[in-house]
Amino acid sequence: MMKSKGRGSQYSLFESAEPIVQELPCEGDRKRTFSDYVVYVDESGDHSLASIDPGYLLFVLALCVFHKRHYSEQVIPAVEKLKFNYFGHDSVVLHETDIRKQRDDFAFLSHRPKRDEFMDWLTKVVKQSKFILVACVVDKARLSRQDGDVGNPYHVALDICLQRLHDLLSEKSQQQLQTHVIVECRGKKEYRELELEFRRICGGEGSQRRQLPFQIVFADKKTNLTGLQLADLVARPVGVNYLRPQQPNQAFDVLKDKFYCGGGRRMAGRGYENVGLVICPPHKAKSPGEPTEA
């Protein structure tokens, strides 16, 4: 635990001062409607194919899947305590870009010792938060070279991620229950397009041609939802790892064990390629002597 240096009490991340009520009172044998899981979504990069940043040729969509009990009893309190420790209040929004650029509420991170301390705590929060990660990396440069109508990178990634999400929830025996997927609000035109595409996919018109029991919910950033902030923190490290896989990436190292993977939790950190982490378009297999695709 951090030492207090004249700043008042510091709050341990994953401890509770009072016992947590384990069960809510039930109203008879009321039939369940909602699943045990909630999903928070964020992205990294621009989904437009018209403007491709040569320094970041990607669009990344990340879904963080939380068990509601762990999310409400452990994750939210841990993030709140982190905010109280460093800002004195919990209205600040953890935003990856602001943290990385050390601006606005995070200008204090320009001081190296303070930055290292803060990042250690933030890494601990992410590492100890038990969520399952489903992500799709769309290589826009390669996608734009494909023949035919390749579609909107966001919509392509959304279909892939929702299909994987259904596979995951089926393993948890939750496929017959409604799961809410929380997405950050956007412009009116984008909002309408995304809602229509989401409903189209869930209506059985996605790549797997199956009905998906998901409900989209749009939330303003100002609502300060913990799940959206964590999704924002994980999306870019996934993209950076794809662009520069040989570069040290502590954030991605933490995330590897969280990806949805084949073979269950015993394969955590190993069996996630093309399961919880999908690259689009997929790299084609090469014959001997054929040059690697750029």
Tab-separated table of C-alpha atoms in Angstrom:
chain	number	residue	atom	x	y	z
A	1	MET	CA	0.000	0.000	0.000
A	2	MET	CA	1.179	3.550	-0.751
A	3	LYS	CA	2.612	5.603	2.055
A	4	SER	CA	0.722	8.715	3.020
A	5	LYS	CA	2.810	11.833	2.509
A	6	GLY	CA	0.725	14.546	4.082
A	7	ARG	CA	-2.299	13.886	1.888
A	8	GLY	CA	-4.733	12.230	4.278
A	9	SER	CA	-5.848	8.614	4.347
A	10	GLN	CA	-5.048	6.324	1.439
A	11	TYR	CA	-7.569	3.676	0.477
A	12	SER	CA	-6.569	0.083	-0.217
A	13	LEU	CA	-7.918	-0.906	-3.609
A	14	PHE	CA	-9.596	-4.261	-3.043
A	15	GLU	CA	-10.581	-4.182	0.627
A	16	SER	CA	-13.936	-3.352	2.172
A	17	ALA	CA	-14.365	-1.804	5.622
A	18	GLU	CA	-17.770	-3.435	6.033
A	19	PRO	CA	-19.069	-6.860	4.971
A	20	ILE	CA	-20.787	-6.809	1.599
A	21	VAL	CA	-24.343	-8.093	1.395
A	22	GLN	CA	-24.064	-11.238	-0.709
A	23	GLU	CA	-27.646	-11.671	-1.847
A	24	LEU	CA	-30.531	-9.362	-2.667
A	25	PRO	CA	-33.983	-10.434	-1.473
A	26	CYS	CA	-35.834	-12.411	-4.138
A	27	GLU	CA	-39.478	-11.916	-5.053
A	28	GLY	CA	-40.624	-15.519	-5.152
A	29	ASP	CA	-39.527	-17.518	-8.162
A	30	ARG	CA	-39.607	-14.599	-10.583
A	31	LYS	CA	-38.222	-15.612	-13.958
A	32	ARG	CA	-34.836	-14.113	-14.736
A	33	THR	CA	-34.603	-11.661	-17.614
A	34	PHE	CA	-31.073	-10.300	-17.443
A	35	SER	CA	-27.776	-12.149	-17.597
A	36	ASP	CA	-25.108	-12.064	-14.896
A	37	TYR	CA	-22.843	-10.045	-17.189
A	38	VAL	CA	-22.581	-6.486	-18.440
A	39	VAL	CA	-20.400	-5.333	-21.339
A	40	TYR	CA	-18.604	-2.006	-21.821
A	41	VAL	CA	-17.271	-0.979	-25.227
A	42	ASP	CA	-14.694	1.506	-26.445
A	43	GLU	CA	-12.474	1.961	-29.450
A	44	SER	CA	-9.062	3.209	-30.477
A	45	GLY	CA	-8.399	4.904	-33.792
A	46	ASP	CA	-10.660	6.393	-36.461
A	47	HIS	CA	-13.100	4.030	-38.167
A	48	SER	CA	-13.043	6.015	-41.422
A	49	LEU	CA	-11.349	4.490	-44.473
A	50	ALA	CA	-11.223	7.901	-46.145
A	51	SER	CA	-8.686	9.276	-43.675
A	52	ILE	CA	-5.975	6.849	-42.600
A	53	ASP	CA	-3.400	8.111	-40.107
A	54	PRO	CA	-0.040	6.764	-41.341
A	55	GLY	CA	1.116	6.540	-37.727
A	56	TYR	CA	-1.863	4.477	-36.579
A	57	LEU	CA	-3.376	2.505	-39.444
A	58	LEU	CA	-5.843	0.725	-37.202
A	59	PHE	CA	-9.279	0.679	-35.743
A	60	VAL	CA	-9.595	-1.317	-32.517
A	61	LEU	CA	-12.867	-2.257	-30.854
A	62	ALA	CA	-12.638	-3.578	-27.290
A	63	LEU	CA	-15.376	-5.200	-25.200
A	64	CYS	CA	-14.845	-5.619	-21.455
A	65	VAL	CA	-17.196	-8.268	-20.062
A	66	PHE	CA	-17.821	-8.070	-16.305
A	67	HIS	CA	-19.712	-10.318	-13.946
A	68	LYS	CA	-22.116	-7.864	-12.337
A	69	ARG	CA	-21.385	-8.925	-8.774
A	70	HIS	CA	-17.619	-8.521	-9.111
A	71	TYR	CA	-18.083	-5.276	-11.034
A	72	SER	CA	-20.363	-3.708	-8.435
A	73	GLU	CA	-18.672	-5.050	-5.299
A	74	GLN	CA	-14.996	-4.909	-6.283
A	75	VAL	CA	-14.206	-3.025	-9.491
A	76	ILE	CA	-16.219	0.145	-8.939
A	77	PRO	CA	-14.971	0.612	-5.340
A	78	ALA	CA	-11.361	0.044	-6.432
A	79	VAL	CA	-11.569	2.727	-9.129
A	80	GLU	CA	-13.345	5.116	-6.765
A	81	LYS	CA	-10.609	4.656	-4.160
A	82	LEU	CA	-7.939	5.307	-6.780
A	83	LYS	CA	-9.637	8.582	-7.684
A	84	PHE	CA	-10.050	9.655	-4.070
A	85	ASN	CA	-6.379	8.916	-3.407
A	86	TYR	CA	-5.067	11.004	-6.291
A	87	PHE	CA	-7.720	13.655	-6.946
A	88	GLY	CA	-9.654	13.953	-3.676
A	89	HIS	CA	-12.953	13.363	-5.508
A	90	ASP	CA	-14.413	10.871	-7.965
A	91	SER	CA	-15.776	13.132	-10.724
A	92	VAL	CA	-12.588	12.831	-12.797
A	93	VAL	CA	-12.825	10.561	-15.856
A	94	LEU	CA	-9.933	8.177	-16.514
A	95	HIS	CA	-9.172	8.845	-20.185
A	96	GLU	CA	-6.268	7.031	-21.843
A	97	THR	CA	-5.340	9.924	-24.140
A	98	ASP	CA	-5.272	12.464	-21.310
A	99	ILE	CA	-3.214	10.118	-19.134
A	100	ARG	CA	-0.756	9.371	-21.941
A	101	LYS	CA	-0.381	13.060	-22.871
A	102	GLN	CA	-0.304	14.171	-19.215
A	103	ARG	CA	-2.878	16.902	-19.699
A	104	ASP	CA	-5.872	18.392	-17.902
A	105	ASP	CA	-6.563	16.450	-14.675
A	106	PHE	CA	-3.468	14.349	-15.367
A	107	ALA	CA	-0.949	17.171	-15.788
A	108	PHE	CA	0.622	16.103	-12.473
A	109	LEU	CA	1.934	12.991	-14.272
A	110	SER	CA	4.660	15.118	-15.857
A	111	HIS	CA	6.494	14.577	-12.554
A	112	ARG	CA	8.177	11.198	-13.085
A	113	PRO	CA	7.990	9.791	-9.520
A	114	LYS	CA	4.315	10.703	-9.273
A	115	ARG	CA	3.646	9.243	-12.726
A	116	ASP	CA	5.314	5.941	-11.857
A	117	GLU	CA	3.358	5.713	-8.612
A	118	PHE	CA	0.034	6.491	-10.284
A	119	MET	CA	0.621	4.101	-13.181
A	120	ASP	CA	1.541	1.316	-10.760
A	121	TRP	CA	-1.766	1.783	-8.958
A	122	LEU	CA	-3.743	2.004	-12.191
A	123	THR	CA	-2.070	-1.139	-13.517
A	124	LYS	CA	-2.968	-2.917	-10.284
A	125	VAL	CA	-6.620	-1.920	-10.687
A	126	VAL	CA	-6.754	-3.283	-14.243
A	127	LYS	CA	-4.834	-6.434	-13.353
A	128	GLN	CA	-6.990	-7.333	-10.358
A	129	SER	CA	-10.284	-6.430	-12.027
A	130	LYS	CA	-11.757	-9.695	-13.265
A	131	PHE	CA	-13.130	-8.979	-16.709
A	132	ILE	CA	-12.984	-10.918	-19.952
A	133	LEU	CA	-11.677	-9.049	-22.972
A	134	VAL	CA	-12.935	-9.454	-26.526
A	135	ALA	CA	-11.250	-7.268	-29.139
A	136	CYS	CA	-10.964	-6.860	-32.886
A	137	VAL	CA	-8.094	-5.069	-34.618
A	138	VAL	CA	-9.016	-3.809	-38.092
A	139	ASP	CA	-5.964	-3.091	-40.237
A	140	LYS	CA	-7.445	-0.300	-42.341
A	141	ALA	CA	-4.575	-0.219	-44.829
A	142	ARG	CA	-5.012	-3.905	-45.650
A	143	LEU	CA	-8.799	-3.712	-45.502
A	144	SER	CA	-8.920	-0.833	-48.000
A	145	ARG	CA	-6.863	-2.859	-50.505
A	146	GLN	CA	-9.419	-5.653	-50.599
A	147	ASP	CA	-11.711	-5.984	-53.595
A	148	GLY	CA	-15.375	-5.164	-53.287
A	149	ASP	CA	-17.323	-3.287	-50.626
A	150	VAL	CA	-15.403	-3.805	-47.400
A	151	GLY	CA	-17.857	-1.798	-45.314
A	152	ASN	CA	-17.404	0.364	-42.237
A	153	PRO	CA	-14.489	-0.842	-40.038
A	154	TYR	CA	-16.567	-0.197	-36.909
A	155	HIS	CA	-19.391	-2.355	-38.228
A	156	VAL	CA	-16.981	-5.089	-39.314
A	157	ALA	CA	-15.381	-5.165	-35.847
A	158	LEU	CA	-18.749	-4.968	-34.097
A	159	ASP	CA	-20.068	-8.055	-35.871
A	160	ILE	CA	-16.929	-10.039	-35.052
A	161	CYS	CA	-16.962	-9.002	-31.387
A	162	LEU	CA	-20.681	-9.632	-30.865
A	163	GLN	CA	-20.375	-13.129	-32.328
A	164	ARG	CA	-17.455	-13.877	-29.975
A	165	LEU	CA	-19.424	-12.395	-27.095
A	166	HIS	CA	-22.288	-14.771	-27.819
A	167	ASP	CA	-19.875	-17.719	-27.812
A	168	LEU	CA	-18.509	-16.595	-24.452
A	169	LEU	CA	-21.919	-16.127	-22.851
A	170	SER	CA	-23.065	-19.480	-24.210
A	171	GLU	CA	-20.189	-21.094	-22.328
A	172	LYS	CA	-21.532	-19.361	-19.209
A	173	SER	CA	-25.086	-20.651	-19.932
A	174	GLN	CA	-26.271	-17.058	-20.319
A	175	GLN	CA	-27.257	-17.169	-24.001
A	176	GLN	CA	-31.007	-17.121	-23.310
A	177	LEU	CA	-30.802	-14.023	-21.094
A	178	GLN	CA	-30.556	-10.394	-22.107
A	179	THR	CA	-27.119	-8.802	-21.831
A	180	HIS	CA	-26.664	-5.043	-22.014
A	181	VAL	CA	-23.828	-3.638	-24.102
A	182	ILE	CA	-22.845	-0.124	-23.008
A	183	VAL	CA	-21.384	2.193	-25.649
A	184	GLU	CA	-20.284	5.797	-25.311
A	185	CYS	CA	-22.565	8.381	-26.938
A	186	ARG	CA	-21.498	9.849	-30.270
A	187	GLY	CA	-22.812	12.298	-32.856
A	188	LYS	CA	-26.457	12.002	-33.900
A	189	LYS	CA	-25.652	10.506	-37.332
A	190	GLU	CA	-23.113	8.023	-35.920
A	191	TYR	CA	-25.480	7.156	-33.084
A	192	ARG	CA	-28.248	6.253	-35.507
A	193	GLU	CA	-25.947	4.279	-37.829
A	194	LEU	CA	-24.448	2.284	-34.959
A	195	GLU	CA	-27.818	1.528	-33.397
A	196	LEU	CA	-29.190	0.281	-36.727
A	197	GLU	CA	-26.115	-1.892	-37.357
A	198	PHE	CA	-26.239	-3.308	-33.828
A	199	ARG	CA	-29.895	-4.232	-34.199
A	200	ARG	CA	-29.272	-5.680	-37.667
A	201	ILE	CA	-26.544	-7.980	-36.332
A	202	CYS	CA	-28.571	-9.010	-33.286
A	203	GLY	CA	-31.601	-9.589	-35.507
A	204	GLY	CA	-29.821	-12.439	-37.258
A	205	GLU	CA	-28.239	-10.593	-40.185
A	206	GLY	CA	-24.670	-10.807	-38.892
A	207	SER	CA	-21.946	-13.086	-40.189
A	208	GLN	CA	-23.201	-16.096	-38.180
A	209	ARG	CA	-26.873	-15.593	-39.090
A	210	ARG	CA	-28.056	-16.085	-35.529
A	211	GLN	CA	-30.192	-14.064	-33.146
A	212	LEU	CA	-28.201	-12.385	-30.387
A	213	PRO	CA	-29.899	-11.449	-27.072
A	214	PHE	CA	-28.035	-8.164	-26.656
A	215	GLN	CA	-29.399	-4.704	-25.902
A	216	ILE	CA	-27.350	-1.617	-26.770
A	217	VAL	CA	-27.264	1.263	-24.280
A	218	PHE	CA	-25.677	4.621	-25.099
A	219	ALA	CA	-24.082	6.465	-22.174
A	220	ASP	CA	-22.590	9.940	-22.096
A	221	LYS	CA	-18.958	10.164	-20.979
A	222	LYS	CA	-20.142	12.537	-18.236
A	223	THR	CA	-21.986	9.666	-16.556
A	224	ASN	CA	-18.497	8.584	-15.460
A	225	LEU	CA	-19.129	4.848	-15.795
A	226	THR	CA	-16.235	2.781	-14.484
A	227	GLY	CA	-16.646	0.092	-17.135
A	228	LEU	CA	-16.400	2.564	-20.011
A	229	GLN	CA	-13.244	4.042	-18.518
A	230	LEU	CA	-11.595	0.637	-18.231
A	231	ALA	CA	-12.585	-0.192	-21.818
A	232	ASP	CA	-10.990	3.092	-22.903
A	233	LEU	CA	-7.771	2.152	-21.112
A	234	VAL	CA	-7.399	-1.238	-22.818
A	235	ALA	CA	-8.205	-0.474	-26.468
A	236	ARG	CA	-5.039	1.376	-27.485
A	237	PRO	CA	-2.522	-1.070	-25.927
A	238	VAL	CA	-4.109	-3.802	-28.051
A	239	GLY	CA	-3.570	-1.718	-31.180
A	240	VAL	CA	-0.007	-0.757	-30.284
A	241	ASN	CA	0.873	-4.410	-29.728
A	242	TYR	CA	-0.345	-5.220	-33.246
A	243	LEU	CA	1.645	-2.373	-34.796
A	244	ARG	CA	4.842	-2.955	-32.815
A	245	PRO	CA	4.754	-6.498	-31.392
A	246	GLN	CA	8.445	-6.464	-30.474
A	247	GLN	CA	8.146	-3.255	-28.439
A	248	PRO	CA	7.798	-3.690	-24.645
A	249	ASN	CA	4.146	-3.175	-23.771
A	250	GLN	CA	3.408	-3.590	-20.065
A	251	ALA	CA	-0.254	-2.740	-20.524
A	252	PHE	CA	-0.741	-5.482	-23.112
A	253	ASP	CA	1.162	-7.962	-20.952
A	254	VAL	CA	-1.454	-7.389	-18.242
A	255	LEU	CA	-4.295	-7.810	-20.742
A	256	LYS	CA	-3.101	-11.092	-22.255
A	257	ASP	CA	-4.518	-13.117	-19.369
A	258	LYS	CA	-7.901	-11.402	-19.759
A	259	PHE	CA	-8.646	-12.263	-23.389
A	260	TYR	CA	-11.438	-14.728	-24.040
A	261	CYS	CA	-9.589	-17.883	-25.045
A	262	GLY	CA	-10.140	-21.405	-26.253
A	263	GLY	CA	-9.673	-24.199	-23.734
A	264	GLY	CA	-10.973	-22.330	-20.700
A	265	ARG	CA	-9.035	-20.425	-18.063
A	266	ARG	CA	-6.209	-22.972	-18.038
A	267	MET	CA	-5.262	-21.523	-21.443
A	268	ALA	CA	-5.383	-17.918	-20.240
A	269	GLY	CA	-2.697	-15.835	-21.883
A	270	ARG	CA	-2.089	-18.375	-24.658
A	271	GLY	CA	-5.188	-19.470	-26.539
A	272	TYR	CA	-6.728	-16.100	-27.368
A	273	GLU	CA	-5.610	-15.536	-30.979
A	274	ASN	CA	-8.621	-15.543	-33.303
A	275	VAL	CA	-10.837	-16.216	-30.287
A	276	GLY	CA	-10.829	-13.208	-27.962
A	277	LEU	CA	-8.450	-11.215	-30.159
A	278	VAL	CA	-9.304	-11.170	-33.859
A	279	ILE	CA	-7.278	-9.505	-36.609
A	280	CYS	CA	-9.198	-8.305	-39.652
A	281	PRO	CA	-8.498	-9.009	-42.439
A	282	PRO	CA	-6.822	-12.241	-41.323
A	283	HIS	CA	-3.299	-12.764	-42.592
A	284	LYS	CA	-3.242	-15.187	-45.492
A	285	ALA	CA	-1.123	-18.296	-45.219
A	286	LYS	CA	2.012	-17.992	-47.337
A	287	SER	CA	3.624	-20.634	-49.460
A	288	PRO	CA	7.361	-21.288	-48.957
A	289	GLY	CA	9.441	-18.486	-50.389
A	290	GLU	CA	6.505	-16.090	-50.796
A	291	PRO	CA	7.168	-12.625	-49.325
A	292	THR	CA	5.296	-11.641	-46.178
A	293	GLU	CA	2.247	-9.464	-46.730
A	294	ALA	CA	2.827	-5.810	-45.857
